[in-house]
PDB file of C-alpha atoms in Angstrom:
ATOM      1  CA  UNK Z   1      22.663  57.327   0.391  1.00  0.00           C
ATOM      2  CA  UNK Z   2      19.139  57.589   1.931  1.00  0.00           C
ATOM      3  CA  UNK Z   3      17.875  55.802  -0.993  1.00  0.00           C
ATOM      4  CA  UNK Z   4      20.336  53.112   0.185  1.00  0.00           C
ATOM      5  CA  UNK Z   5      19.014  52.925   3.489  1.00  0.00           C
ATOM      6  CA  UNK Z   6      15.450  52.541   2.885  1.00  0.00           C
ATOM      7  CA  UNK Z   7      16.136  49.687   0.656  1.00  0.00           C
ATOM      8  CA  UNK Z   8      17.875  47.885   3.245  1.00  0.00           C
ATOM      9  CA  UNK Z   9      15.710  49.168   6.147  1.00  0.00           C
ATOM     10  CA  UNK Z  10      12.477  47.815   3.814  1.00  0.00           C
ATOM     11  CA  UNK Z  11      14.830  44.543   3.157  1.00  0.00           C
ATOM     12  CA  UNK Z  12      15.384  43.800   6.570  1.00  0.00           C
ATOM     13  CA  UNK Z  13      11.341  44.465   7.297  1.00  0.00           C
ATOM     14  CA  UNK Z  14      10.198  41.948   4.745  1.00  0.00           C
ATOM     15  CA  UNK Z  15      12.421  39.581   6.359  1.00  0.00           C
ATOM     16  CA  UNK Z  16      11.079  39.561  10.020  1.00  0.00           C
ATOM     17  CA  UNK Z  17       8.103  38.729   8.486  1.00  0.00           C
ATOM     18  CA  UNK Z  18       6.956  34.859   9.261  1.00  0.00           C
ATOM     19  CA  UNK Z  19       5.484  33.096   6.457  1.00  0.00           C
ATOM     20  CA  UNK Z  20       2.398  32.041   6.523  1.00  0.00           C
ATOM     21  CA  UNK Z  21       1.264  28.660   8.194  1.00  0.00           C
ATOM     22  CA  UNK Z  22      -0.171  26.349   6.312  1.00  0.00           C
ATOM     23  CA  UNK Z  23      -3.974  25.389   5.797  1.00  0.00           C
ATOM     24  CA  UNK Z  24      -4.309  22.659   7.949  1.00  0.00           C
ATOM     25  CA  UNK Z  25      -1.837  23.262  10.451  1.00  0.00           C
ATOM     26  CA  UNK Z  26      -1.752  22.726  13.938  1.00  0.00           C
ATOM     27  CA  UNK Z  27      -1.800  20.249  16.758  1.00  0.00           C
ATOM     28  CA  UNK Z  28      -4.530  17.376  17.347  1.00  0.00           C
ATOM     29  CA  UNK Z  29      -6.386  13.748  17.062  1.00  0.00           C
ATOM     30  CA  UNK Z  30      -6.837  12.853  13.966  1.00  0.00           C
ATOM     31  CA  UNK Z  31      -8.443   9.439  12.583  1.00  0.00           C
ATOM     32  CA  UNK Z  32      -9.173   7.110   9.808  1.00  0.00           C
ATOM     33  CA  UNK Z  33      -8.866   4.055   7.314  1.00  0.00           C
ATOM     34  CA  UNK Z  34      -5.353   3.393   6.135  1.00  0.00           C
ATOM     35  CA  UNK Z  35      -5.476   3.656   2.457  1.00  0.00           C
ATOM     36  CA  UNK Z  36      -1.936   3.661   1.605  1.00  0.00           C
ATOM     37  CA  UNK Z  37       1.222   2.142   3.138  1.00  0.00           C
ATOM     38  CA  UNK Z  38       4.932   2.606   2.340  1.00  0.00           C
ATOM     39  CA  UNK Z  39       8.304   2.072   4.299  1.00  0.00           C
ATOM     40  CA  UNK Z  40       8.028   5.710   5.114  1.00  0.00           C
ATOM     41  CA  UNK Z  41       4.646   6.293   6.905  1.00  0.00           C
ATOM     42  CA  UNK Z  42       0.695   5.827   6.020  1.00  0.00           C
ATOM     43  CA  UNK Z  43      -2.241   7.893   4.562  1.00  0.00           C
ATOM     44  CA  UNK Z  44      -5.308   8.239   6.447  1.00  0.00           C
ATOM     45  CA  UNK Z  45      -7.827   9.696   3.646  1.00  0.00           C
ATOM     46  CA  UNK Z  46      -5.753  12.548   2.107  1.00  0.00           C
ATOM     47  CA  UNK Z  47      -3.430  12.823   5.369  1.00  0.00           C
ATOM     48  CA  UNK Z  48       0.059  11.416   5.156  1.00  0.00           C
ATOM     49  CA  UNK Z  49       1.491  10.139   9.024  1.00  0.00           C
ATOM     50  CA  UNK Z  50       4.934  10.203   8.953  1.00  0.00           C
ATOM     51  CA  UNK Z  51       6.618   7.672  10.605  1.00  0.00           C
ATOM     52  CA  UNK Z  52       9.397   4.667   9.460  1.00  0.00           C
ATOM     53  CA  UNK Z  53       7.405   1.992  11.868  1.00  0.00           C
ATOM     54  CA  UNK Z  54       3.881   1.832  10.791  1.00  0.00           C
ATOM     55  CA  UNK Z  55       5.210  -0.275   7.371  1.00  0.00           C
ATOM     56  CA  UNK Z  56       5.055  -2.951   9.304  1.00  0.00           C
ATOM     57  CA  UNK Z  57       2.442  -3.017  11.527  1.00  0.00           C
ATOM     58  CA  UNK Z  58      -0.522  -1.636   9.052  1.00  0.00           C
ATOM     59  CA  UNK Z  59      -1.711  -2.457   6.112  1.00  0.00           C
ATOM     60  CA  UNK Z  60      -4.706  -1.199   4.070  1.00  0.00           C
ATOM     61  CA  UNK Z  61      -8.292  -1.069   5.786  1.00  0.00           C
ATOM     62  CA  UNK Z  62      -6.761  -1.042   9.231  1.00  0.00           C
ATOM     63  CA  UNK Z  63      -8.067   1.629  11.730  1.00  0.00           C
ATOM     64  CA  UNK Z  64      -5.765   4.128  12.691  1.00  0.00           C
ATOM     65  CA  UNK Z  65      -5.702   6.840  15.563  1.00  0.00           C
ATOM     66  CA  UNK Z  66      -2.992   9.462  15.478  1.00  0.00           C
ATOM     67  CA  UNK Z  67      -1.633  12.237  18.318  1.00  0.00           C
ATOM     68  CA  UNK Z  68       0.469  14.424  16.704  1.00  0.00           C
ATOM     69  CA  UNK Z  69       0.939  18.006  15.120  1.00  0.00           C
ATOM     70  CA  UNK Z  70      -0.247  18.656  11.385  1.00  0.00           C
ATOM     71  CA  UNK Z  71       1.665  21.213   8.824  1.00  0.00           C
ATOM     72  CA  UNK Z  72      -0.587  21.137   6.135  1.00  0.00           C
ATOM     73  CA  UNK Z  73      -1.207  17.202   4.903  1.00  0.00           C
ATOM     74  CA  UNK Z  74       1.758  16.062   6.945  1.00  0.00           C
ATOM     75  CA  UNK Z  75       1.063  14.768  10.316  1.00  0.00           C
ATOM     76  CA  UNK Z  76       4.373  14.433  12.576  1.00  0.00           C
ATOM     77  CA  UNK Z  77       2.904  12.055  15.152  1.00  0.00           C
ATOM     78  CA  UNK Z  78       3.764  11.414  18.568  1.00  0.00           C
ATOM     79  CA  UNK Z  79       1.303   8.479  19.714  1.00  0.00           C
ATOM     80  CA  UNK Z  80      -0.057   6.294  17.710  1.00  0.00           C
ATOM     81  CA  UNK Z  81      -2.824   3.424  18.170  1.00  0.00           C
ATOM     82  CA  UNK Z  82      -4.424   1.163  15.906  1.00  0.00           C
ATOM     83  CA  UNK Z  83      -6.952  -1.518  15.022  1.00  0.00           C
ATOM     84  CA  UNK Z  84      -6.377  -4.339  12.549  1.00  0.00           C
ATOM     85  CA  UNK Z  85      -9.184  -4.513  10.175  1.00  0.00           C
ATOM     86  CA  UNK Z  86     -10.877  -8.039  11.302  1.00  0.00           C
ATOM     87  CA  UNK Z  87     -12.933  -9.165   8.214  1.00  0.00           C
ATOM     88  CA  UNK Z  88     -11.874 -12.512   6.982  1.00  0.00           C
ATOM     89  CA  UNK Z  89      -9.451 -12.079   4.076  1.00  0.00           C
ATOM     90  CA  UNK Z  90      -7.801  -9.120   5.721  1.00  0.00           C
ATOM     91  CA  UNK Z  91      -7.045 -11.500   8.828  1.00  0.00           C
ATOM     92  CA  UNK Z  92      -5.866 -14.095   6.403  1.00  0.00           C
ATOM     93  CA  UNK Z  93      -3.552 -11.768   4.260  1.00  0.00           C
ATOM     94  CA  UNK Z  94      -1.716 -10.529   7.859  1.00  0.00           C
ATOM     95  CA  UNK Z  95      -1.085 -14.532   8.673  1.00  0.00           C
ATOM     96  CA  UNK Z  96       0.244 -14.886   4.836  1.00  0.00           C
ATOM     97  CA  UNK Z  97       2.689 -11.835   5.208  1.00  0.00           C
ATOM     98  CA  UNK Z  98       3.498 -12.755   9.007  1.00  0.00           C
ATOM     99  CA  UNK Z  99       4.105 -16.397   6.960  1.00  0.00           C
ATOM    100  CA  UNK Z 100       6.598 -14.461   5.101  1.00  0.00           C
ATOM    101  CA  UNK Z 101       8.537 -12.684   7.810  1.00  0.00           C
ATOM    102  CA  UNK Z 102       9.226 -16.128   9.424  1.00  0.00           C
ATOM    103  CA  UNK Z 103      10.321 -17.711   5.967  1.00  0.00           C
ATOM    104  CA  UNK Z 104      12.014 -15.053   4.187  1.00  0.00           C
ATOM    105  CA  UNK Z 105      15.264 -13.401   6.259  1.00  0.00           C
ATOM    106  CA  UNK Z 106      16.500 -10.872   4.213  1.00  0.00           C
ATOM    107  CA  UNK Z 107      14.560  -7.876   4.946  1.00  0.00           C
ATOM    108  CA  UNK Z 108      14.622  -6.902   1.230  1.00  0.00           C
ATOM    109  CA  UNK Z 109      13.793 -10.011  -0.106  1.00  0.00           C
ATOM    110  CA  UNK Z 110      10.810 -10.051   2.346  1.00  0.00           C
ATOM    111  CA  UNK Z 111       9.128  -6.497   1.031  1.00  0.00           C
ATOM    112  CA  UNK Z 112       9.601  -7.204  -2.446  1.00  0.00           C
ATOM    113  CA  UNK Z 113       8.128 -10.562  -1.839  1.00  0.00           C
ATOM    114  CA  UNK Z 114       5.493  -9.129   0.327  1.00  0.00           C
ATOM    115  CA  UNK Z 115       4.955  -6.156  -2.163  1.00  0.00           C
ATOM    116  CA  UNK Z 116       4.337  -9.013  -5.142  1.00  0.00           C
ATOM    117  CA  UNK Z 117       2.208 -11.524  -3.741  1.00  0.00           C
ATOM    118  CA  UNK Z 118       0.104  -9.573  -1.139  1.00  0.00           C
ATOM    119  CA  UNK Z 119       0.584  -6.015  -2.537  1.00  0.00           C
ATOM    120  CA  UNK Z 120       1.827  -4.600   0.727  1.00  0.00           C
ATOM    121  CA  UNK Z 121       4.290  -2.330  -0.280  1.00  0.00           C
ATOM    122  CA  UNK Z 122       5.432  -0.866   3.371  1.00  0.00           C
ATOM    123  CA  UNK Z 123       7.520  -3.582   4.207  1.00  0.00           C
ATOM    124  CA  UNK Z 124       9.701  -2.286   0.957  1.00  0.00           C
ATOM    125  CA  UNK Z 125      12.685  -0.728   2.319  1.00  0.00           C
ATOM    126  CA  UNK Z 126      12.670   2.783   1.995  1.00  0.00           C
ATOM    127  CA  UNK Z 127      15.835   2.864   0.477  1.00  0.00           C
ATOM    128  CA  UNK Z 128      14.831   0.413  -2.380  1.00  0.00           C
ATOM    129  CA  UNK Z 129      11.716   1.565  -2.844  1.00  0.00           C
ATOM    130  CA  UNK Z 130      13.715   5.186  -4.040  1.00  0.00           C
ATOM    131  CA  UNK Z 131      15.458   3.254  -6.051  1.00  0.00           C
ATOM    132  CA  UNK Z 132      12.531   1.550  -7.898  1.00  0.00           C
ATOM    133  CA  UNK Z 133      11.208   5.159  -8.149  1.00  0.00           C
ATOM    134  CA  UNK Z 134      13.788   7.110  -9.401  1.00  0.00           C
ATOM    135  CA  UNK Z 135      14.192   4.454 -12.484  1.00  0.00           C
ATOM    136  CA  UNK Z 136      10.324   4.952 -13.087  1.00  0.00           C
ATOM    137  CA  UNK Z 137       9.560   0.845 -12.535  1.00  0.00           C
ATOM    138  CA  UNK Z 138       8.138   1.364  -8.938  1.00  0.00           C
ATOM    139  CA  UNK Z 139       4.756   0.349 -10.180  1.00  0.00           C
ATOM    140  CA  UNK Z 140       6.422  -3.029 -10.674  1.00  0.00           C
ATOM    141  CA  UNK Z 141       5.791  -2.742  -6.683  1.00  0.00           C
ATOM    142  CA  UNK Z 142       1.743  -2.539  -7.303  1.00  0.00           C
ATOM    143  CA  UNK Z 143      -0.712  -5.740  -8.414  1.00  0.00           C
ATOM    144  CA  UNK Z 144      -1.764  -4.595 -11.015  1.00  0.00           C
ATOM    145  CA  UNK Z 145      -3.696  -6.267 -14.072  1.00  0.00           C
ATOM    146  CA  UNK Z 146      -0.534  -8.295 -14.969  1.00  0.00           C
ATOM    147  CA  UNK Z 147       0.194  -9.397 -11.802  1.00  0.00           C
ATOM    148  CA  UNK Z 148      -3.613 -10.653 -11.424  1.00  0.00           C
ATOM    149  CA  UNK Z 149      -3.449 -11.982 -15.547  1.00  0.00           C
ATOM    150  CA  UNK Z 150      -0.086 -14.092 -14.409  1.00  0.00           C
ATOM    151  CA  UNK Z 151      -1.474 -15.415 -11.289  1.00  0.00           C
ATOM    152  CA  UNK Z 152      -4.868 -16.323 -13.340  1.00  0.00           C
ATOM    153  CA  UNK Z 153      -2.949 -18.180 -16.045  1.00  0.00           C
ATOM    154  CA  UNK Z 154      -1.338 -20.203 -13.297  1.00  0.00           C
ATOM    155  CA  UNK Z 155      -4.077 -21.382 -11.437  1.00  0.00           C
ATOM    156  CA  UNK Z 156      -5.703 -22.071 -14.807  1.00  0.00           C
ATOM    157  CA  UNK Z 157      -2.930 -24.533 -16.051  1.00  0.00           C
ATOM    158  CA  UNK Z 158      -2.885 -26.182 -12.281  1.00  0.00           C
ATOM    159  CA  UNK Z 159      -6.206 -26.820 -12.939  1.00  0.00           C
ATOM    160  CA  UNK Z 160      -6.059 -28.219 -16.299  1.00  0.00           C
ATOM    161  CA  UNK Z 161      -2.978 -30.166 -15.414  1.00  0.00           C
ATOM    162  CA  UNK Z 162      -5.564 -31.648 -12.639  1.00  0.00           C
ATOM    163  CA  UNK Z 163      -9.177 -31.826 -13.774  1.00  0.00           C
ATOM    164  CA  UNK Z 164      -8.344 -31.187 -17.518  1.00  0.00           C
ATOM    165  CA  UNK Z 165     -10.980 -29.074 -20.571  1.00  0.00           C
ATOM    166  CA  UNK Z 166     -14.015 -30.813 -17.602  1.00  0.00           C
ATOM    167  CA  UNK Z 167     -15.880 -27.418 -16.300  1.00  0.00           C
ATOM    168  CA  UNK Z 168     -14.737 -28.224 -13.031  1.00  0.00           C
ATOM    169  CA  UNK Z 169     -11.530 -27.577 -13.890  1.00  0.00           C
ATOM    170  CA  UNK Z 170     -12.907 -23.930 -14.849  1.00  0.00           C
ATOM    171  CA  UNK Z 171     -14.947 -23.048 -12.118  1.00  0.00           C
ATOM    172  CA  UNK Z 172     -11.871 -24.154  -9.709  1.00  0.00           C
ATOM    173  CA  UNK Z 173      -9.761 -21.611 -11.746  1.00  0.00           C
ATOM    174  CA  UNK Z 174     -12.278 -19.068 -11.683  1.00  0.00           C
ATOM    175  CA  UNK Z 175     -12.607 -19.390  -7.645  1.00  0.00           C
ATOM    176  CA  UNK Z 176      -8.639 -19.430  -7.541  1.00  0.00           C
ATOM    177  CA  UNK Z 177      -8.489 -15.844  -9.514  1.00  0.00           C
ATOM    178  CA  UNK Z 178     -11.516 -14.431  -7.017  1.00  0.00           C
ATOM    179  CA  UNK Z 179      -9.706 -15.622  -4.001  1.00  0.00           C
ATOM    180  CA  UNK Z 180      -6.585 -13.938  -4.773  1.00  0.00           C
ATOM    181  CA  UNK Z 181      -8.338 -10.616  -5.627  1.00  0.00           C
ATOM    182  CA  UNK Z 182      -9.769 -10.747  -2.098  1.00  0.00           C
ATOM    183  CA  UNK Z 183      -7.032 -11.941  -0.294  1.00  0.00           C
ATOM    184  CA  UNK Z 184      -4.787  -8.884  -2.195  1.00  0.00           C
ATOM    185  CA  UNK Z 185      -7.068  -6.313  -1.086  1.00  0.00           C
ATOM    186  CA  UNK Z 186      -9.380  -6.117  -4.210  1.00  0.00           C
ATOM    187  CA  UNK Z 187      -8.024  -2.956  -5.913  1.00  0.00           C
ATOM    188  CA  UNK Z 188      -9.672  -1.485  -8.669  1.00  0.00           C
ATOM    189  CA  UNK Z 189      -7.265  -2.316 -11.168  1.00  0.00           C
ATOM    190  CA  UNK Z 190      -7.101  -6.919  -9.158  1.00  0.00           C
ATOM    191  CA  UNK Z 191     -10.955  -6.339  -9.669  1.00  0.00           C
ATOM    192  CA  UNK Z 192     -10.979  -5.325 -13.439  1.00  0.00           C
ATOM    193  CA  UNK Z 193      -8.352  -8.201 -14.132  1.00  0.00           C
ATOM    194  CA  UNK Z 194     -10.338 -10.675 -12.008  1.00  0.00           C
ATOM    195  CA  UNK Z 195     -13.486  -9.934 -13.748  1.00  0.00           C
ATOM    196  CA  UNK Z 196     -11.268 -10.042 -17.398  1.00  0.00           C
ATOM    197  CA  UNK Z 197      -9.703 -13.270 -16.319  1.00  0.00           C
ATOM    198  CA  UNK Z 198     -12.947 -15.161 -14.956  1.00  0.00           C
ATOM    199  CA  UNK Z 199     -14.619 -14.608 -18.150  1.00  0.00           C
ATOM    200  CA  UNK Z 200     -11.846 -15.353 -20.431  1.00  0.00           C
ATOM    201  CA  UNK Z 201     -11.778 -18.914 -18.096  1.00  0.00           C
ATOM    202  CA  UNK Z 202     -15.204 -19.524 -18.738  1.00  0.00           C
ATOM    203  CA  UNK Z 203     -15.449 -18.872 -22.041  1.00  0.00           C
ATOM    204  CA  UNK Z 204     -12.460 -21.175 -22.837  1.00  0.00           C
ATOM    205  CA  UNK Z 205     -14.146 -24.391 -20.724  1.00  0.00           C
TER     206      UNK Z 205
END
């Protein structure tokens, strides 16, 4: 019987014991570039700011300041403030997708659309972009080298369809495939395809 009682008594002990807090934790200001959005929140560096509206007012390279509490590398914010990046194709990809929202209605329609052609995946509803995820094809979502290779080989038949085999026709292809890297947000795996793509056009002139 005593043995009984210990082991509860000991039980109930290791019980009223808190667990630990987390590295990281606490309350604060924290800042940085956006690297990553989604429909869910933002990552600043290796921070991830929870919250549903920042898909759709960031986007990658924009300046972000957050009041909030931290638990580990989740920040639970409660203000929020932040700059748009203002180099020139960043201010030119927000008046393409802003293009979008006033053309496209349908709100999924608009973040797959969005995700495809400008690579900003946080106007993907949340509930799709689960979906996408838990069939394993969400990095259909992401430019990628085929998305860049697709987009290459269409500018390059525009311009053969316009200036024909003449090198013009080339170097305008080549310029097309640059400018869409930088307008995308030139991602390491736009900038390997770009590069892969502009030679392959020049070779073939």
């Amino acid at each position: 019987m005593t043995g009984v009682f210990l082991l509860l008594a000991a039980g109930l002990a290791f019980r009223a014991v808190p667990p630990p807090e987390p590295e990281g934790g606490g309350a604060g200001v924290f800042t940085g570039r956006v690297t990553s959005v989604s429909a869910r929140g933002a990552m600043i560096g290796n921070l991830w700011v929870s919250s549903g509206e920042l898909g759709f007012r960031l986007d990658r390279g924009d300046s972000l300041l957050v009041l909030g509490a931290r638990r580990g590398r989740f920040i639970t914010p409660w203000g929020i403030r932040f700059r748009p990046d203002p180099g020139f194709f960043p201010s030119l990809r927000r008046s393409l997708v802003n293009r979008l929202r006033r053309s496209v209605p349908d709100t999924l329609a608009l973040g797959l659309s969005s995700a495809l052609l400008m690579g900003n995946r946080g106007m993907v509803p949340a509930g799709a972009a689960d979906s996408f995820r838990r069939s394993g094809t969400a990095h259909l979502l992401a430019l990628s080298g085929m998305h860049t290779g697709m987009v290459a080989g269409f500018i390059l038949l525009l311009s053969r369809f316009i200036f024909g085999r003449r090198p013009l026709g080339s170097l305008f292809a080549g310029a097309g495939v640059v400018f869409f890297v930088l307008v995308t947000g030139a991602g390491p795996s736009t900038v390997r395809a770009g590069l892969m793509a502009c030679v392959a056009i020049l070779w073939s002139c």
